[in-house]
Amino acid sequence: MQFKHPELLYALFALLIPILIHLFQLRKFKKQAFTNVAFLKKVTAQSRKSSQIKKWLILFTRMLVFAALIFAFAQPFTSKINALNTQKETVVYIDNSFSMQAKGEEGELLKRAVQDLIENLEVTENFSVFTNNYTFKNTTITAIKNELLQLDYASNQLNYDAVLLKGKNLFSTNSGNQQQLILVSDFQTKETAFTPTLDSLISLHAVQLKPVNSNNLSIDSLYISNKTPLNIELTAHVSNQGKPLKNIPISLFNNENLIAKTAIDIEQNATAVFTVNNEESVNGSIVIDDINLAFDNTLFFSINKATKANVLAINESDDTFLKRIYSENEFQYTSVSLNELNYSDIENQNLIVLNELESIPNSLTTALKAFTDKGGFLMIIPSEKSDLQTYNDLLLPYNMRFTALNSSEKRITTIHYSHPLYKDVFNKEVSNFQYPKVQSFYTLNSSNGSTPLQFEDGKAFLTKSDQVYAFSASLKTENSNFKNSPLIVPTLYNVGKQSLKTSELYYVIGEENKFDIPISLQQDDILMMTLNDESLIPQQQYFNNKVQITTNDVPATAGTYTVSNKLDFIENISYNYKRDESMLQYQDLSGIKHINLSHSLPDLLGNLKSDSKINELWKWFVIFALGFLAIELLILKYFK
């Protein structure tokens, strides 16, 4: 029992006064002799005894009356916590990631959690609530009821550490308040587990919601498995979580038109193959029927008309190998000798190759520096007779430098498979590779560059710095067999593709995505991306003959967007949600000791309300005082 005014209890000491008066009465009795008192002695003794008992009873009842009144004025109450002078703060996190689309006993987990929160919070209670993409601070359930009911799923789920940090930041700085952090989620298994640290100031409550089943069918990815001049073969990868399924239909749409349909049998993984016309643009989607999670049943993709990168080779050596790699199907290849170079053509290129020039004129160095500053790519293949001074003048802005020629044989043994140049080239690391070699090479130093290919002693064979790729050795057949190596095709081909990074089949929302739009814009022109009624201006950087677009969390809605310049359509770009939420596997929280685990939000809110409820007792003490007063009156009236 606790008291609102405990200082009033000191008045209980005043109850000692009547006791002392009663025990040490100052009144004295005198004996008076009478002639015939024998008859009165018995009556006198009995009267004195009865009077003493009556006085004691009256004394105790009056003391109890005053004690009850003192307790009543001190306002006693009971509570499971010290809630008298403590202000309650509540912060609620509602996980609105896609895995919360799963259905529980009363519908979708997210919708049920929102409804439970609305129904079980007091309408006047002040609290804060946040989701993966929204925050409502110091509000009431009445003020945000409509926003919560319209809450949609978000693709960018906060990791558990970010959830805890954001929740703590929503509390006030008053450490004396009663702070309750409630996390409502399914607590899916992630790369980083939910392992909160103990915080003495914050009570952490976890409400783990689970679906009635964890079955799910999803379209995970799509890629081009084969390409001919007439057709493109698309392969969709489908995954299944649950029991094996048979004859599952998968449909391919172009815009809203069904152009192909197939069926698959699946245990855990399966593929579906479709063929589309290579000569047409496709604004496509692949759809699978599944009653569980909805977000991963559709995968959007787009195939635009092929755009060729402009490649200019400035030669003082045979460029046959370049012509074969930069074929007219995918590249606009131009070959000139140094003496015939038209400098005005440089700004129209995406990639320029210096093919074994012995010397680089100052005018070309200046033009190439301006070219790379405006987004162009440069690839340098030195000659065995290169004038290193002119090469180093060109490489100086890129923090690269050639040193003297080494006439010793070296093998190219190290391939950095994780380098962007070799993305999706190798299925696995190759160990039994026939390594190419060189007879002579330059030492190529770089302070901040990367090295996709290295010699056996760790020195660079190919270095990238900014938008410049530089080989450290001549590729003539007399000096190297690299032209005959399988490595030359993906290496040079991907350098050409990087120079004009055309859009892929689709991009994933939440990842950093970059692609180029081959267009020349007028001053103040901007590119727009549009999906239905939603329009946005993406981050973009303008170069001479292209615009580089960068996206991350925006756009936030999956679909195929049209890229346009004012009213002029340019191409389609498709975005899809991450498939991390497709696997309905959940973390076991029972082993975490310093959290209060529950599986029902109403139960948790009810318990918290009960714990913080104040039961006032002063009324009872007033009733006790009146009762004791009535007893005193009865004693005075009927006790003789």
XYZ file of C-alpha atoms in Angstrom:
640
model
C 0.000 0.000 0.000
C 1.223 3.479 -0.915
C 0.120 6.992 0.090
C -0.326 10.180 -1.894
C 0.272 12.277 1.259
C 2.375 10.095 3.565
C 3.396 13.120 5.668
C -0.121 13.163 7.229
C 0.597 9.822 8.890
C 2.645 11.660 11.503
C -0.731 12.675 12.979
C -1.061 9.094 14.231
C 1.317 10.007 17.043
C -1.434 12.314 18.380
C -3.416 9.197 19.243
C -1.027 8.658 22.162
C -2.433 11.724 23.941
C -5.850 10.268 24.940
C -4.145 7.044 25.981
C -1.815 8.925 28.288
C -4.683 10.962 29.686
C -6.645 7.807 30.316
C -3.778 6.014 32.005
C -2.620 8.925 34.132
C -5.821 10.618 35.138
C -5.336 13.607 37.501
C -8.727 13.204 39.124
C -8.600 11.714 42.665
C -11.398 10.135 44.654
C -12.114 10.817 48.379
C -13.541 8.219 50.656
C -16.698 9.360 52.464
C -17.945 7.312 55.383
C -21.646 6.549 55.725
C -23.473 4.969 58.631
C -25.016 2.090 56.741
C -23.150 1.270 53.517
C -22.956 -2.474 53.615
C -25.858 -2.723 51.211
C -24.159 -0.372 48.673
C -20.648 -1.971 48.585
C -21.526 -4.630 46.045
C -23.306 -2.156 43.741
C -20.381 0.282 43.899
C -17.821 -2.364 42.913
C -19.874 -3.521 39.988
C -20.471 0.053 38.745
C -16.766 0.880 38.799
C -15.850 -2.227 36.791
C -18.519 -1.581 34.154
C -17.504 2.060 33.867
C -13.841 1.144 33.224
C -14.716 -1.289 30.405
C -17.039 1.261 28.801
C -14.363 3.947 28.910
C -11.797 1.663 27.308
C -14.217 0.723 24.534
C -15.094 4.355 23.822
C -11.401 5.248 23.852
C -10.517 2.538 21.292
C -13.448 3.347 18.986
C -12.601 7.045 19.015
C -8.947 6.283 18.341
C -9.979 4.037 15.458
C -12.239 6.787 14.091
C -9.412 9.306 14.173
C -6.911 6.759 12.778
C -9.259 5.911 9.911
C -9.721 9.635 9.138
C -5.966 10.208 9.192
C -5.456 7.303 6.772
C -8.260 8.620 4.558
C -6.663 12.088 4.344
C -3.287 10.465 3.494
C -5.114 8.906 0.485
C -3.783 5.336 0.415
C -3.741 3.303 -2.811
C -2.365 0.041 -4.192
C -0.487 -0.501 -7.499
C 1.879 -3.128 -8.876
C 4.381 -0.392 -9.687
C 5.384 2.890 -8.109
C 3.002 4.922 -10.255
C 2.234 7.871 -7.969
C 4.730 10.434 -9.226
C 5.777 8.522 -12.362
C 4.587 9.571 -15.796
C 3.966 6.699 -18.176
C 5.532 6.802 -21.665
C 4.607 4.218 -24.288
C 6.260 3.740 -27.676
C 4.870 1.112 -30.068
C 6.610 -0.280 -33.151
C 4.342 -1.924 -35.725
C 6.180 -3.977 -38.322
C 4.509 -3.312 -41.677
C 6.933 -5.335 -43.789
C 5.569 -7.676 -46.445
C 5.851 -10.796 -44.297
C 3.049 -9.334 -42.165
C 0.722 -10.038 -45.108
C 0.614 -13.619 -43.844
C -2.750 -14.602 -42.408
C -3.306 -15.339 -38.755
C -6.418 -16.694 -37.084
C -8.214 -13.358 -37.561
C -6.859 -12.209 -40.934
C -3.642 -10.532 -42.057
C -1.187 -10.054 -39.199
C -0.672 -6.333 -39.831
C -4.370 -5.474 -40.114
C -5.175 -7.446 -36.944
C -2.347 -5.759 -35.014
C -3.579 -2.299 -36.007
C -7.145 -3.158 -35.022
C -6.025 -4.553 -31.659
C -4.043 -1.389 -30.951
C -7.036 0.827 -31.747
C -9.427 -1.232 -29.612
C -7.224 -1.632 -26.544
C -5.629 1.772 -26.045
C -7.437 4.462 -24.061
C -8.679 7.209 -26.392
C -6.996 9.881 -24.249
C -3.738 8.026 -23.644
C -0.684 9.808 -25.035
C 1.799 7.551 -26.824
C 4.133 7.319 -29.831
C 3.985 4.788 -32.641
C 6.289 4.159 -35.581
C 6.494 1.734 -38.487
C 9.154 1.033 -41.083
C 8.261 4.227 -42.957
C 6.076 6.406 -40.688
C 6.406 7.994 -37.243
C 3.656 9.487 -35.043
C 5.106 11.094 -31.907
C 3.202 12.121 -28.763
C -0.269 11.523 -30.128
C -3.482 9.730 -29.223
C -5.210 6.814 -30.870
C -8.108 9.078 -31.834
C -5.811 11.489 -33.696
C -4.141 8.839 -35.857
C -6.875 6.225 -36.151
C -7.505 6.882 -39.853
C -3.788 6.847 -40.692
C -3.347 3.509 -38.937
C -6.346 1.963 -40.691
C -4.884 3.046 -44.051
C -1.392 1.802 -43.198
C 0.119 -0.067 -46.143
C 3.032 -2.466 -46.402
C 6.575 -1.128 -46.780
C 9.451 -2.650 -48.710
C 12.233 -1.099 -46.616
C 12.079 -2.917 -43.311
C 14.198 -1.498 -40.512
C 16.721 -3.908 -39.044
C 16.239 -4.814 -35.405
C 19.033 -2.565 -34.118
C 17.534 0.408 -35.976
C 14.105 -0.372 -34.500
C 15.475 -0.358 -30.948
C 17.465 2.831 -31.524
C 14.529 4.674 -33.076
C 12.199 3.510 -30.319
C 14.542 4.757 -27.589
C 14.915 8.127 -29.307
C 11.147 8.666 -29.139
C 11.187 8.650 -25.324
C 11.721 11.852 -23.388
C 14.977 12.551 -21.592
C 13.302 12.240 -18.172
C 14.811 9.034 -16.838
C 12.315 8.935 -13.976
C 9.370 8.194 -16.255
C 7.939 4.727 -16.688
C 9.064 3.887 -20.262
C 7.471 1.000 -22.138
C 8.721 -0.028 -25.607
C 6.366 -2.457 -27.364
C 7.540 -4.226 -30.536
C 4.797 -5.835 -32.636
C 6.245 -8.054 -35.370
C 6.508 -11.593 -36.633
C 10.268 -11.409 -35.920
C 11.324 -13.080 -39.127
C 14.721 -14.737 -39.215
C 17.196 -12.202 -40.614
C 20.922 -12.008 -41.217
C 21.147 -10.099 -37.921
C 19.202 -11.723 -35.101
C 17.034 -9.829 -32.621
C 19.272 -9.727 -29.547
C 18.423 -6.599 -27.529
C 20.705 -5.490 -24.728
C 19.385 -4.952 -21.216
C 18.290 -1.364 -20.533
C 17.418 -0.536 -16.926
C 15.378 2.534 -17.931
C 13.145 0.935 -20.566
C 10.821 -2.051 -20.204
C 10.944 -3.978 -23.466
C 7.887 -5.948 -24.588
C 7.802 -8.130 -27.708
C 4.540 -9.272 -29.289
C 5.394 -12.040 -31.754
C 2.583 -12.641 -34.225
C 2.610 -15.881 -36.188
C 0.519 -17.007 -39.165
C -1.588 -20.133 -39.142
C 0.759 -21.632 -41.740
C 4.113 -20.741 -43.291
C 3.422 -21.908 -46.838
C 4.393 -19.522 -49.629
C 5.044 -19.596 -53.362
C 7.113 -16.783 -54.898
C 8.735 -15.662 -58.148
C 12.283 -14.951 -57.031
C 14.092 -13.790 -60.157
C 14.101 -13.551 -63.933
C 17.001 -13.588 -66.365
C 17.734 -13.892 -70.077
C 18.882 -17.467 -70.650
C 19.306 -17.255 -74.428
C 19.185 -14.561 -77.072
C 18.994 -14.793 -80.875
C 18.373 -12.114 -83.510
C 14.688 -13.094 -83.496
C 13.855 -14.283 -79.968
C 14.745 -13.792 -76.324
C 14.404 -16.722 -73.938
C 13.432 -15.738 -70.396
C 13.825 -18.046 -67.398
C 11.874 -17.367 -64.203
C 13.029 -18.918 -60.940
C 10.207 -19.959 -58.587
C 10.591 -21.076 -54.963
C 8.174 -22.930 -52.709
C 7.970 -23.071 -48.936
C 5.649 -25.832 -47.870
C 4.428 -29.105 -49.286
C 5.151 -30.015 -52.961
C 2.712 -28.560 -55.491
C 1.676 -29.749 -58.939
C 0.393 -28.044 -62.053
C 0.896 -24.470 -60.811
C 0.006 -21.967 -63.564
C 2.442 -19.148 -64.428
C 1.425 -16.408 -66.851
C 3.411 -13.927 -68.929
C 1.810 -10.573 -69.733
C 2.864 -7.778 -72.055
C 1.103 -4.704 -70.721
C -2.254 -6.285 -69.846
C -2.223 -8.834 -72.670
C -1.608 -12.491 -71.871
C 1.042 -13.702 -74.324
C 2.132 -17.004 -72.759
C 1.149 -19.419 -70.020
C 2.710 -22.561 -68.617
C 2.445 -24.835 -65.585
C 5.098 -26.264 -63.282
C 5.458 -28.933 -60.612
C 7.527 -27.740 -57.668
C 8.950 -29.133 -54.457
C 11.341 -26.392 -53.329
C 12.581 -24.742 -56.532
C 11.555 -24.772 -60.170
C 11.998 -22.753 -63.353
C 9.602 -21.614 -66.046
C 10.825 -20.685 -69.549
C 9.170 -18.137 -71.850
C 10.082 -16.809 -75.294
C 9.431 -13.256 -76.498
C 10.109 -11.465 -79.774
C 13.508 -9.781 -79.847
C 12.318 -7.104 -82.240
C 9.641 -5.684 -79.938
C 9.698 -3.714 -76.710
C 8.110 -5.628 -73.844
C 6.403 -4.050 -70.843
C 6.084 -7.381 -69.074
C 5.076 -9.116 -65.898
C 5.156 -12.732 -64.765
C 2.314 -13.744 -62.458
C 1.807 -16.828 -60.302
C -1.321 -17.829 -58.356
C -0.782 -18.082 -54.595
C -3.188 -17.339 -51.737
C -0.493 -16.584 -49.151
C 1.823 -13.569 -49.500
C 0.723 -11.346 -52.379
C 3.739 -9.078 -52.923
C 5.945 -11.796 -54.465
C 3.322 -13.233 -56.851
C 4.210 -10.758 -59.597
C 7.574 -9.874 -61.087
C 7.738 -6.871 -63.426
C 10.301 -6.566 -66.209
C 10.896 -4.474 -69.318
C 12.782 -5.043 -72.554
C 13.502 -1.866 -74.500
C 14.824 -1.482 -77.993
C 18.549 -2.132 -77.993
C 20.747 0.939 -77.625
C 24.284 0.692 -78.959
C 27.242 2.174 -77.137
C 29.568 4.289 -79.279
C 33.123 2.932 -79.210
C 36.020 4.760 -80.818
C 39.374 2.965 -81.214
C 42.430 5.137 -81.873
C 44.925 2.674 -83.313
C 48.570 2.266 -84.012
C 48.217 -1.506 -84.020
C 45.917 -4.186 -85.385
C 42.357 -3.809 -83.989
C 40.785 -6.973 -85.381
C 40.165 -8.341 -81.888
C 38.351 -5.121 -80.973
C 36.098 -5.342 -84.027
C 35.107 -8.902 -83.125
C 34.215 -8.010 -79.533
C 32.509 -4.709 -80.262
C 30.256 -6.160 -82.937
C 27.645 -4.101 -84.744
C 24.806 -5.972 -83.030
C 25.496 -4.243 -79.711
C 28.055 -1.493 -80.359
C 28.626 1.335 -82.804
C 32.319 0.719 -83.396
C 34.576 3.245 -85.134
C 38.266 2.726 -85.875
C 40.710 5.514 -86.763
C 44.433 6.017 -86.729
C 45.898 8.755 -84.593
C 46.752 10.853 -87.643
C 43.165 10.687 -88.950
C 41.443 11.445 -85.648
C 38.717 14.092 -85.781
C 38.677 15.577 -82.281
C 35.051 16.690 -82.625
C 34.004 13.017 -82.689
C 35.326 12.406 -79.175
C 32.424 13.980 -77.299
C 29.912 11.688 -79.076
C 31.560 8.506 -77.804
C 30.869 6.370 -74.768
C 34.178 4.471 -74.806
C 37.515 5.418 -76.341
C 40.262 2.804 -76.738
C 43.891 3.881 -77.098
C 45.255 0.857 -78.919
C 49.036 0.731 -78.480
C 49.899 4.361 -79.236
C 53.606 5.082 -78.954
C 52.987 8.659 -77.865
C 49.940 10.653 -76.777
C 49.803 14.270 -78.037
C 49.034 16.988 -75.494
C 45.938 17.980 -77.448
C 44.588 14.421 -77.159
C 45.402 14.340 -73.428
C 43.362 17.508 -72.902
C 40.455 16.209 -74.977
C 40.404 12.850 -73.174
C 40.432 14.537 -69.753
C 37.383 16.592 -70.745
C 35.787 13.431 -72.153
C 36.106 11.454 -68.899
C 34.991 14.459 -66.850
C 31.708 14.315 -68.753
C 31.119 10.627 -68.047
C 33.064 8.966 -70.860
C 35.104 5.771 -70.385
C 38.688 5.343 -71.484
C 40.645 2.099 -72.029
C 44.427 2.227 -72.480
C 46.490 -0.535 -74.094
C 50.158 0.536 -74.082
C 52.758 -0.239 -76.695
C 56.107 -1.854 -75.975
C 57.625 1.393 -77.258
C 55.355 3.782 -75.377
C 56.573 7.238 -74.424
C 55.909 6.900 -70.719
C 56.072 10.621 -70.098
C 53.085 11.298 -72.356
C 51.197 8.327 -70.874
C 51.821 9.501 -67.332
C 50.677 13.012 -68.227
C 47.386 11.466 -69.294
C 47.145 9.191 -66.219
C 48.097 11.823 -63.636
C 44.500 13.027 -62.929
C 43.490 9.414 -62.283
C 46.329 8.724 -59.795
C 47.981 6.123 -62.007
C 51.554 5.935 -63.286
C 53.665 3.692 -65.525
C 57.298 2.892 -64.702
C 60.009 1.302 -66.819
C 59.384 -1.772 -69.012
C 60.192 -5.147 -67.417
C 61.353 -7.773 -69.903
C 60.429 -10.878 -67.953
C 57.669 -13.397 -68.447
C 54.702 -13.186 -66.091
C 51.489 -15.179 -65.826
C 48.120 -13.544 -65.189
C 46.874 -15.725 -62.340
C 44.546 -13.640 -60.198
C 40.978 -12.841 -61.190
C 38.950 -10.735 -58.770
C 35.583 -12.377 -59.301
C 33.779 -9.834 -57.104
C 34.865 -6.913 -59.273
C 31.944 -5.234 -61.115
C 33.696 -6.004 -64.386
C 33.087 -9.734 -63.850
C 29.637 -9.579 -62.290
C 27.579 -12.621 -63.412
C 30.439 -13.811 -65.680
C 31.564 -16.806 -63.629
C 29.301 -19.309 -61.920
C 32.133 -20.222 -59.565
C 35.797 -19.512 -59.054
C 37.979 -21.362 -61.547
C 40.982 -23.285 -60.221
C 42.158 -25.251 -63.265
C 42.448 -22.213 -65.539
C 45.004 -21.978 -68.343
C 46.562 -18.687 -67.345
C 47.532 -16.199 -70.057
C 50.992 -14.664 -69.921
C 53.061 -11.705 -71.126
C 56.698 -11.443 -72.166
C 57.144 -7.862 -70.990
C 55.124 -5.383 -68.962
C 55.165 -1.999 -67.276
C 54.754 -1.597 -63.546
C 51.461 0.218 -63.154
C 51.011 1.999 -59.834
C 47.696 3.346 -58.603
C 46.929 4.996 -55.261
C 43.170 4.447 -55.286
C 42.418 2.111 -58.180
C 41.126 -1.465 -58.263
C 42.795 -4.371 -60.039
C 40.436 -6.845 -61.735
C 43.427 -8.847 -63.069
C 46.845 -9.365 -61.470
C 50.091 -11.123 -62.222
C 51.316 -14.024 -60.131
C 53.450 -11.677 -58.025
C 50.471 -9.446 -57.212
C 51.315 -6.635 -59.621
C 48.532 -5.181 -61.726
C 47.777 -6.366 -65.244
C 44.529 -4.403 -65.512
C 43.739 -1.432 -63.275
C 40.599 0.699 -63.009
C 40.560 4.205 -61.587
C 37.444 6.331 -61.957
C 36.335 5.753 -65.576
C 39.742 4.689 -66.882
C 40.870 1.104 -67.496
C 44.591 0.634 -68.159
C 46.496 -2.514 -69.124
C 50.124 -2.753 -68.021
C 51.330 -4.697 -71.066
C 51.006 -4.713 -74.817
C 48.426 -7.172 -76.144
C 50.226 -7.901 -79.392
C 50.522 -11.622 -80.054
C 54.323 -11.291 -79.968
C 54.126 -10.083 -76.375
C 51.063 -11.833 -74.932
C 48.573 -14.598 -75.601
C 45.825 -12.667 -73.790
C 43.957 -12.178 -77.108
C 43.555 -15.952 -77.294
C 42.438 -16.276 -73.682
C 38.757 -16.712 -72.764
C 39.228 -13.742 -70.422
C 39.547 -11.139 -73.166
C 35.903 -11.305 -74.288
C 34.148 -10.650 -70.933
C 36.820 -8.128 -69.963
C 36.604 -5.872 -73.017
C 32.892 -6.527 -73.593
C 31.953 -5.466 -70.051
C 34.127 -2.349 -70.274
C 32.096 -1.418 -73.346
C 28.805 -2.182 -71.554
C 29.837 -0.104 -68.545
C 30.452 2.904 -70.771
C 26.724 3.018 -71.568
C 24.940 1.179 -68.793
C 21.584 0.535 -70.401
C 18.649 -0.542 -68.256
C 18.407 -4.131 -67.039
C 15.353 -6.395 -67.052
C 14.373 -5.004 -63.661
C 15.779 -3.381 -60.542
C 15.204 -4.062 -56.844
C 13.709 -1.347 -54.650
C 15.949 -0.406 -51.742
C 19.227 -1.122 -53.534
C 21.386 1.463 -55.282
C 20.600 1.207 -58.983
C 22.346 3.139 -61.746
C 21.573 3.171 -65.447
C 22.145 5.476 -68.410
C 19.577 7.007 -70.714
C 21.177 7.819 -74.104
C 19.747 11.276 -74.736
C 20.951 14.833 -75.216
C 18.929 17.265 -73.115
C 18.427 20.971 -73.498
C 19.285 23.273 -70.631
C 16.910 22.922 -67.635
C 15.308 19.763 -69.065
C 14.764 16.928 -66.585
C 13.673 13.314 -66.924
C 10.538 12.079 -65.159
C 9.499 8.584 -64.092
C 5.778 7.802 -64.068
C 3.652 4.882 -62.861
C -0.093 5.377 -63.289
C -0.802 8.655 -61.462
C 2.490 8.657 -59.573
C 5.271 10.839 -60.994
C 8.720 11.423 -59.558
C 11.995 13.082 -60.471
C 14.862 10.637 -59.879
C 18.405 11.658 -59.028
C 20.091 12.303 -62.377
C 23.378 13.574 -63.766
C 23.682 14.918 -67.280
C 26.649 14.171 -69.536
C 27.310 14.962 -73.191
C 25.215 12.241 -74.764
C 23.577 10.483 -71.835
C 21.835 11.003 -68.505
C 22.830 8.791 -65.584
C 19.919 8.002 -63.260
C 20.430 6.747 -59.696
C 17.640 5.275 -57.568
C 17.522 3.682 -54.135
C 14.443 3.767 -51.892
C 12.567 5.812 -54.482
C 10.521 4.668 -56.305
C 8.852 2.785 -53.464
C 6.134 0.974 -55.449
C 6.801 -2.057 -57.649
C 5.819 -1.748 -61.288
C 7.030 -0.625 -64.700
C 7.713 3.108 -64.921
C 7.868 5.185 -68.084
C 10.864 7.502 -68.432
C 10.027 10.646 -70.343
C 11.357 14.066 -71.212
C 8.354 16.324 -70.879
C 5.771 14.527 -73.023
C 8.296 12.501 -75.041
C 8.440 8.807 -74.078
C 11.976 7.398 -73.872
C 11.838 3.885 -72.375
C 10.401 1.668 -69.632
C 12.128 0.801 -66.351
C 10.828 -1.959 -64.033
C 11.160 -2.241 -60.262
C 10.362 -5.109 -57.914
C 10.337 -5.585 -54.164
C 13.079 -7.526 -52.423
C 12.237 -11.162 -51.872
C 13.770 -11.315 -48.377
C 10.306 -11.374 -46.818
C 9.185 -14.414 -48.831
C 10.735 -16.965 -46.483
C 8.321 -17.336 -43.567
C 10.803 -18.490 -40.961
C 10.756 -16.942 -37.518
C 13.157 -16.368 -34.663
C 12.612 -18.074 -31.319
C 12.458 -15.301 -28.706
C 11.827 -17.514 -25.678
C 15.521 -17.595 -24.814
C 15.824 -13.823 -24.436
C 15.470 -13.255 -20.697
C 15.136 -9.478 -20.364
C 12.111 -9.002 -22.622
C 8.468 -9.608 -21.821
C 7.294 -11.944 -24.572
C 3.654 -12.184 -25.605
C 1.743 -13.532 -28.589
C -1.318 -11.313 -28.181
C -1.324 -7.526 -28.254
C -4.657 -7.219 -26.338
C -3.294 -9.456 -23.560
C -0.116 -7.396 -23.268
C -1.926 -4.051 -23.242
C -4.384 -5.414 -20.674
C -1.560 -6.562 -18.407
C 0.233 -3.228 -18.694
C -2.992 -1.386 -17.895
C -3.536 -3.622 -14.872
C 0.034 -3.127 -13.680
C -0.233 0.644 -13.838
C -3.772 0.877 -12.427
C -4.113 2.784 -9.113
C -6.664 1.340 -6.656
C -7.648 4.197 -4.296
C -8.514 3.103 -0.738
C -9.419 6.389 1.036
C -13.146 5.777 0.591
C -12.842 2.537 2.518
C -11.180 4.316 5.419
C -13.981 6.916 5.477
C -16.455 4.042 5.691
C -14.391 2.497 8.518
C -14.439 5.845 10.378
C -18.220 6.081 10.070
C -18.538 2.479 11.184
C -16.407 3.029 14.279
C -18.387 6.207 15.054
C -21.636 4.224 14.886
C -20.154 1.606 17.204
C -19.250 4.352 19.675
C -22.802 5.678 19.629
C -24.160 2.213 20.278
C -21.764 1.764 23.187
C -22.801 5.078 24.697
C -26.485 4.280 24.324
C -26.767 0.634 25.240
C -23.674 -0.275 27.260
C -24.345 0.364 30.979
